[in-house]
Tab-separated table of N, CA and C in Angstrom:
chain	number	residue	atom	x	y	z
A	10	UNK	N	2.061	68.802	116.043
A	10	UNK	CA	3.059	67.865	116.485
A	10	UNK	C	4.384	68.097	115.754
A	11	UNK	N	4.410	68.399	114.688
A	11	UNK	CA	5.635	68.654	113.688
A	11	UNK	C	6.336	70.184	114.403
A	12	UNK	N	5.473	70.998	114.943
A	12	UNK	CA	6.391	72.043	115.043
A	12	UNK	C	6.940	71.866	116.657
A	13	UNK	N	6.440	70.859	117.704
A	13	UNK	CA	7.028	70.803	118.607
A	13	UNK	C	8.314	69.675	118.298
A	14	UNK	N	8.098	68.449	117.309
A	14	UNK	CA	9.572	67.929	117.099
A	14	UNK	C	10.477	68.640	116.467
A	15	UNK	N	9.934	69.712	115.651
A	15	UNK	CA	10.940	70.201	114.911
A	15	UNK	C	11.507	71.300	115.967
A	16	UNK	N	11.125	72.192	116.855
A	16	UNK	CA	11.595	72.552	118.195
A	16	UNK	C	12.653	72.128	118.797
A	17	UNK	N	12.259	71.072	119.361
A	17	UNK	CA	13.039	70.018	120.480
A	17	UNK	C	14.381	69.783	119.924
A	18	UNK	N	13.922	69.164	118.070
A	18	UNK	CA	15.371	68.864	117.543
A	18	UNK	C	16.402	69.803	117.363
A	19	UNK	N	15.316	71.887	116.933
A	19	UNK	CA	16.452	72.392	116.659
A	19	UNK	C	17.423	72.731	117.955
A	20	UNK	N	16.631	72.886	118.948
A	20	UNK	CA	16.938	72.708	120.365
A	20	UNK	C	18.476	71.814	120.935
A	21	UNK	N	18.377	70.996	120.439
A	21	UNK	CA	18.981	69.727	121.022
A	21	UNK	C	20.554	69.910	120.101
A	22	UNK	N	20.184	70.579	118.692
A	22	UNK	CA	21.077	70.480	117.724
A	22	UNK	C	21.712	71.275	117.639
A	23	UNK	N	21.346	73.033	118.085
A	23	UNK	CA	22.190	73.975	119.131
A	23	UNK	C	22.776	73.558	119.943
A	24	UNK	N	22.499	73.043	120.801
A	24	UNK	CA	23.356	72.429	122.236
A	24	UNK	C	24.337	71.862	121.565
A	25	UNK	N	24.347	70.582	120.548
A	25	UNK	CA	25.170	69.945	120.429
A	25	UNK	C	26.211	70.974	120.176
A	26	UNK	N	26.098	71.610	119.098
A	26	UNK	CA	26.988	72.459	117.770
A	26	UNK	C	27.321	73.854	118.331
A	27	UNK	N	27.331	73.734	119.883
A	27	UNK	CA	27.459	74.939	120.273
A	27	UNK	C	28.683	75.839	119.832
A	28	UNK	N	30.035	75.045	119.955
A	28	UNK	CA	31.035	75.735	119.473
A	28	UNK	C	31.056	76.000	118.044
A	29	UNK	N	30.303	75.765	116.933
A	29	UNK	CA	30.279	76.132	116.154
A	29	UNK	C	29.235	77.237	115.875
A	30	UNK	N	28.168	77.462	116.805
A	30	UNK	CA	27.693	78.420	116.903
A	30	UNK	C	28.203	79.897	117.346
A	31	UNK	N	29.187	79.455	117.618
A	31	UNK	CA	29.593	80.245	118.458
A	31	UNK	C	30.719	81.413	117.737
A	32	UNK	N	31.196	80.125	116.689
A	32	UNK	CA	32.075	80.848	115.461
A	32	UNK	C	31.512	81.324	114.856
A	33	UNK	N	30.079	80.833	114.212
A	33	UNK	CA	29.149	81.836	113.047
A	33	UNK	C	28.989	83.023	114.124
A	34	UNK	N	28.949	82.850	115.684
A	34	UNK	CA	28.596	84.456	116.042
A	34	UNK	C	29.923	85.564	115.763
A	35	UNK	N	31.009	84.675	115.881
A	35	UNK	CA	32.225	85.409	115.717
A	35	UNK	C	32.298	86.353	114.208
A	36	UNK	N	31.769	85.461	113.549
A	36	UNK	CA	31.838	85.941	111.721
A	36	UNK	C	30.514	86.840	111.704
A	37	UNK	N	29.603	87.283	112.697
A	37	UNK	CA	28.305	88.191	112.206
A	37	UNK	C	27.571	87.582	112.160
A	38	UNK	N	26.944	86.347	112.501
A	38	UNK	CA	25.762	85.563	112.110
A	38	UNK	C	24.891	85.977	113.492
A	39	UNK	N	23.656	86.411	113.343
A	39	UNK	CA	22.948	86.563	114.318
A	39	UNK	C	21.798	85.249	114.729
A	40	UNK	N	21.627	85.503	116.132
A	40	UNK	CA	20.958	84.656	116.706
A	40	UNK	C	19.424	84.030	116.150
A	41	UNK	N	18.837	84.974	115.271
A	41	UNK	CA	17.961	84.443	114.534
A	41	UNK	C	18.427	83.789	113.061
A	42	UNK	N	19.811	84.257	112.363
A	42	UNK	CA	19.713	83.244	111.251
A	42	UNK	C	20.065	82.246	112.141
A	43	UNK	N	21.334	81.987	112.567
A	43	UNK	CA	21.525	79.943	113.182
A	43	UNK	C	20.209	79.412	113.464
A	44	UNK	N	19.342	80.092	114.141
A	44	UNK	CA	17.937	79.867	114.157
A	44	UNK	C	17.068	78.887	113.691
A	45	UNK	N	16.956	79.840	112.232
A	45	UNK	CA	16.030	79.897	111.273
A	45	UNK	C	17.006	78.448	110.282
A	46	UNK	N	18.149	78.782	110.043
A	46	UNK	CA	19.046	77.364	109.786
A	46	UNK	C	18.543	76.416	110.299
A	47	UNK	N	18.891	76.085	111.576
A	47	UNK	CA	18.377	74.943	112.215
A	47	UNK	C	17.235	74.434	112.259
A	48	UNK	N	16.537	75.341	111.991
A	48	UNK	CA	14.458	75.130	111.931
A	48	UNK	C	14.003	74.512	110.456
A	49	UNK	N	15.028	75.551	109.988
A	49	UNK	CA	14.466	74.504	108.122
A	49	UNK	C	14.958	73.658	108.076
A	50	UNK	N	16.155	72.774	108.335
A	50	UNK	CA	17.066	71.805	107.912
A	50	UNK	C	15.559	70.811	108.674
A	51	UNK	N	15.462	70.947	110.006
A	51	UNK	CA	14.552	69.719	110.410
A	51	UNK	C	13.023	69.672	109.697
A	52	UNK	N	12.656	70.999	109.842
A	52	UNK	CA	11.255	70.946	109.158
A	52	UNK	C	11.477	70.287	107.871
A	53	UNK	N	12.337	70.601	106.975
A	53	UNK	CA	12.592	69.468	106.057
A	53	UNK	C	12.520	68.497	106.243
A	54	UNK	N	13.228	67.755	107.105
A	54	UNK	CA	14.202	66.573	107.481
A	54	UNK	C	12.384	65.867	107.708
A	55	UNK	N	11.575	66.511	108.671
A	55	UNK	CA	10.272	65.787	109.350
A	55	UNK	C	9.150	66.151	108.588
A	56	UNK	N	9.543	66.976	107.445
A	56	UNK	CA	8.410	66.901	105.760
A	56	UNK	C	8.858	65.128	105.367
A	57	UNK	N	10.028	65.097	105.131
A	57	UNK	CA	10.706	64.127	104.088
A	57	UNK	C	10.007	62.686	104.493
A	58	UNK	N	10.212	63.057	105.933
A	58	UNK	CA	10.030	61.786	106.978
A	58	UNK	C	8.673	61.120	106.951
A	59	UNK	N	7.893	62.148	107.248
A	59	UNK	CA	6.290	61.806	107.456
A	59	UNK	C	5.615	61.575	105.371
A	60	UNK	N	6.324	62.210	104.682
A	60	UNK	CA	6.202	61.820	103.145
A	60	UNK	C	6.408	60.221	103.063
A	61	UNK	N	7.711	59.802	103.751
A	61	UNK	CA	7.452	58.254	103.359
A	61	UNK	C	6.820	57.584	103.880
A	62	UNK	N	6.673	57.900	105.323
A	62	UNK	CA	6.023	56.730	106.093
A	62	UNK	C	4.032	56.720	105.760
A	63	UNK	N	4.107	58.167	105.039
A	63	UNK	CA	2.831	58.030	104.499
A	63	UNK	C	2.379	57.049	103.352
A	64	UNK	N	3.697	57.075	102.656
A	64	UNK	CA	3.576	56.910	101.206
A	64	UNK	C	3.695	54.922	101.453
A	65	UNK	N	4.622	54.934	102.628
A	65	UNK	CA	4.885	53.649	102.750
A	65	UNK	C	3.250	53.004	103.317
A	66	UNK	N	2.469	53.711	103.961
A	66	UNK	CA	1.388	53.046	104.566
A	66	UNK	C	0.186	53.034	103.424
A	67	UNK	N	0.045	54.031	102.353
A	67	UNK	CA	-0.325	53.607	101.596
A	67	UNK	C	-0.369	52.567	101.226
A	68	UNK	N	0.954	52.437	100.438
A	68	UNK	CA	1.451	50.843	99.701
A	68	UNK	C	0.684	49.738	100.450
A	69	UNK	N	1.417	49.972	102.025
A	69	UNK	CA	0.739	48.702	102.520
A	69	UNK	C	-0.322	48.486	102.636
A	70	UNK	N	-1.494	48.980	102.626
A	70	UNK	CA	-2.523	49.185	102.885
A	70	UNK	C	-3.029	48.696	101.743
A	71	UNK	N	-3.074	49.212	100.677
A	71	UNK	CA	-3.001	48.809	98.927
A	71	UNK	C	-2.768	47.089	99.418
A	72	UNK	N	-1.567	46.922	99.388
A	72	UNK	CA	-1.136	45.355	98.992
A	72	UNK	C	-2.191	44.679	99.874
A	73	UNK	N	-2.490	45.057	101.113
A	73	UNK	CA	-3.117	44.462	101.946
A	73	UNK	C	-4.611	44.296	101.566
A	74	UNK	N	-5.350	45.427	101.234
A	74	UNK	CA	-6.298	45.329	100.527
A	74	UNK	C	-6.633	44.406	99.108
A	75	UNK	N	-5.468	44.108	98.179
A	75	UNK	CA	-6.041	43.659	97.101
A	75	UNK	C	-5.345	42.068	97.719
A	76	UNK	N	-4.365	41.946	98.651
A	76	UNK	CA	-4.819	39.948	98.880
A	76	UNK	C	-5.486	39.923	99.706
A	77	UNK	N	-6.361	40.638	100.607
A	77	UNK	CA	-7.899	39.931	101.047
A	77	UNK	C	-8.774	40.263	100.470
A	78	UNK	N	-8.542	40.895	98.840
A	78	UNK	CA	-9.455	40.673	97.426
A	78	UNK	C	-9.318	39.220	96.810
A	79	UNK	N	-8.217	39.215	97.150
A	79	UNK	CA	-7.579	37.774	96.651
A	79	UNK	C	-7.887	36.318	97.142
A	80	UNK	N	-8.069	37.187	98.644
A	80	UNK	CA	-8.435	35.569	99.467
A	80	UNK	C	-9.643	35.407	99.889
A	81	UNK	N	-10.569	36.028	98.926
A	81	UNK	CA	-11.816	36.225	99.808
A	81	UNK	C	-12.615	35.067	99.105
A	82	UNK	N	-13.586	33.934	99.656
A	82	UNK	CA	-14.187	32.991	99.638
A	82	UNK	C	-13.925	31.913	99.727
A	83	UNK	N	-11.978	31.866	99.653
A	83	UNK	CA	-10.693	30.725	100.301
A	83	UNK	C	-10.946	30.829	102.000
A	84	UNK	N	-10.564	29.375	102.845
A	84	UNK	CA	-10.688	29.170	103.517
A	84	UNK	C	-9.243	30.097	104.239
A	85	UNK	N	-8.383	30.201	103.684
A	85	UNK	CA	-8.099	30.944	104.436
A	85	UNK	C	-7.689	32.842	104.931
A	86	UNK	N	-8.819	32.775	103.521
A	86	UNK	CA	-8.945	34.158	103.406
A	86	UNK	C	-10.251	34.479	104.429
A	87	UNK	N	-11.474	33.306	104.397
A	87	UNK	CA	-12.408	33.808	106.024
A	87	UNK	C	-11.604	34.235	106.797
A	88	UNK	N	-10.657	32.959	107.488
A	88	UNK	CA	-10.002	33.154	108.600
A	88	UNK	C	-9.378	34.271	109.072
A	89	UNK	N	-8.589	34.528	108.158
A	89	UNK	CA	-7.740	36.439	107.855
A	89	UNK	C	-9.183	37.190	108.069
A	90	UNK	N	-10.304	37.227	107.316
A	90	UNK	CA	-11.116	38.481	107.939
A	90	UNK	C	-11.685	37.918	109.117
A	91	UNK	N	-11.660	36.944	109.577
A	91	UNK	CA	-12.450	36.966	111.298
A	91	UNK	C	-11.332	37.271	112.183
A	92	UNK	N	-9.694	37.476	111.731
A	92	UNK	CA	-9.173	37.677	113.092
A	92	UNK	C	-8.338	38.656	112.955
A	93	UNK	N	-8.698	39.217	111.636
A	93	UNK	CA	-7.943	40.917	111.462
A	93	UNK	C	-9.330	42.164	110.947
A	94	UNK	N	-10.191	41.010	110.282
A	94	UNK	CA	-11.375	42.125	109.792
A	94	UNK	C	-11.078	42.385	108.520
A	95	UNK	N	-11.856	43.382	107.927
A	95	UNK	CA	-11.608	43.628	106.135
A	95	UNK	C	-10.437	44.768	106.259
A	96	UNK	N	-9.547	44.965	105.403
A	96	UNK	CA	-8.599	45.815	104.847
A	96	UNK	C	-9.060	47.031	103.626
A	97	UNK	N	-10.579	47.676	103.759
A	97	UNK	CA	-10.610	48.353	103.094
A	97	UNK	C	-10.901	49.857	103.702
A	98	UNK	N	-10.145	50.424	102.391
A	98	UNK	CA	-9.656	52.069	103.134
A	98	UNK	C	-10.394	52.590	102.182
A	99	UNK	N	-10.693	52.946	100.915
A	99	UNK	CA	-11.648	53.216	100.133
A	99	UNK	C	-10.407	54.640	99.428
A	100	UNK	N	-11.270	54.988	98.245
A	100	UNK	CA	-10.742	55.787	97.353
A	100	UNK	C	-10.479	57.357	98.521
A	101	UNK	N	-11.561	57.315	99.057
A	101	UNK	CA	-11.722	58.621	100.011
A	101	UNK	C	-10.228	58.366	101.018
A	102	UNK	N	-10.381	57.299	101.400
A	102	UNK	CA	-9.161	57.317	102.190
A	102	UNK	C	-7.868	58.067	102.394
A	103	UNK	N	-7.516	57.146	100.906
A	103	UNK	CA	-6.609	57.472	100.136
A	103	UNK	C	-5.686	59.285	99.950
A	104	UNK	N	-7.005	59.679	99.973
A	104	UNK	CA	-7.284	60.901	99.078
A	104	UNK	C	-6.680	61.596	100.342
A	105	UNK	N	-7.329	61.668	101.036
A	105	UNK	CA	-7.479	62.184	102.808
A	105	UNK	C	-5.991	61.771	102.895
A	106	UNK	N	-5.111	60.767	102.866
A	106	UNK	CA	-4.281	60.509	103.162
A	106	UNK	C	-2.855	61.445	102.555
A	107	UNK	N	-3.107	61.383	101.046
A	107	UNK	CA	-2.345	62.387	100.273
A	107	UNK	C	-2.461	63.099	100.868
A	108	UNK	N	-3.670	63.919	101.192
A	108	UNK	CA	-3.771	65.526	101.439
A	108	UNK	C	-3.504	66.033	103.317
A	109	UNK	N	-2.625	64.790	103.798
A	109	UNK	CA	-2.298	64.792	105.468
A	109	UNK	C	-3.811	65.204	106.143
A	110	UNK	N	-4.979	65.211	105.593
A	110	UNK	CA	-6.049	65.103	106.787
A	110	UNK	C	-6.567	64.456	107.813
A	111	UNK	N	-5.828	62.905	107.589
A	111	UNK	CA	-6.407	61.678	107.874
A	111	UNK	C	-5.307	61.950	109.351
């Protein structure tokens, strides 16, 4: 999935920048560096991206897990697990998650 967004975008980001492509062709720049430019800047850009929203679902997941540790045998901590269920992801999860398998 990452190498077809990162595609599309460098795609889209040629089109835009055409006239400036057009000057690096003037100065010697060949059609594979602007390329290869455009391909790393996003593959970066959609490393950086999918790093937080991982890192962010962690967290939540974490916080979420330790207050229905919190609310568990409170009346309204039942309620939270009968109409969302338990919040546990386990150490394995986790792990899987760091390592983008999950």
């Amino acid at each position: 999935m990452t190498v077809l967004s990162v595609t599309f975008a460098t795609r889209g980001a040629m089109a835009t920048n055409r006239v400036i492509i057009e000057v690096l062709h003037y100065v010697g720049a060949t059609d594979g560096f602007v390329a290869s430019q455009f391909q790393r800047h996003f593959l970066i850009l959609g490393l950086r991206g999918g790093a937080i929203g991982g890192g962010a679902a962690i967290v939540l997941f974490g916080v979420l897990e330790a207050t229905s540790a919190w609310l568990t045998g409170t009346a309204g901590g039942d309620e939270a697990a009968a109409l969302f269920g338990s919040f546990s992801v386990g150490v394995s999860g986790y792990l899987l998650s760091l390592a983008g398998l999950s």
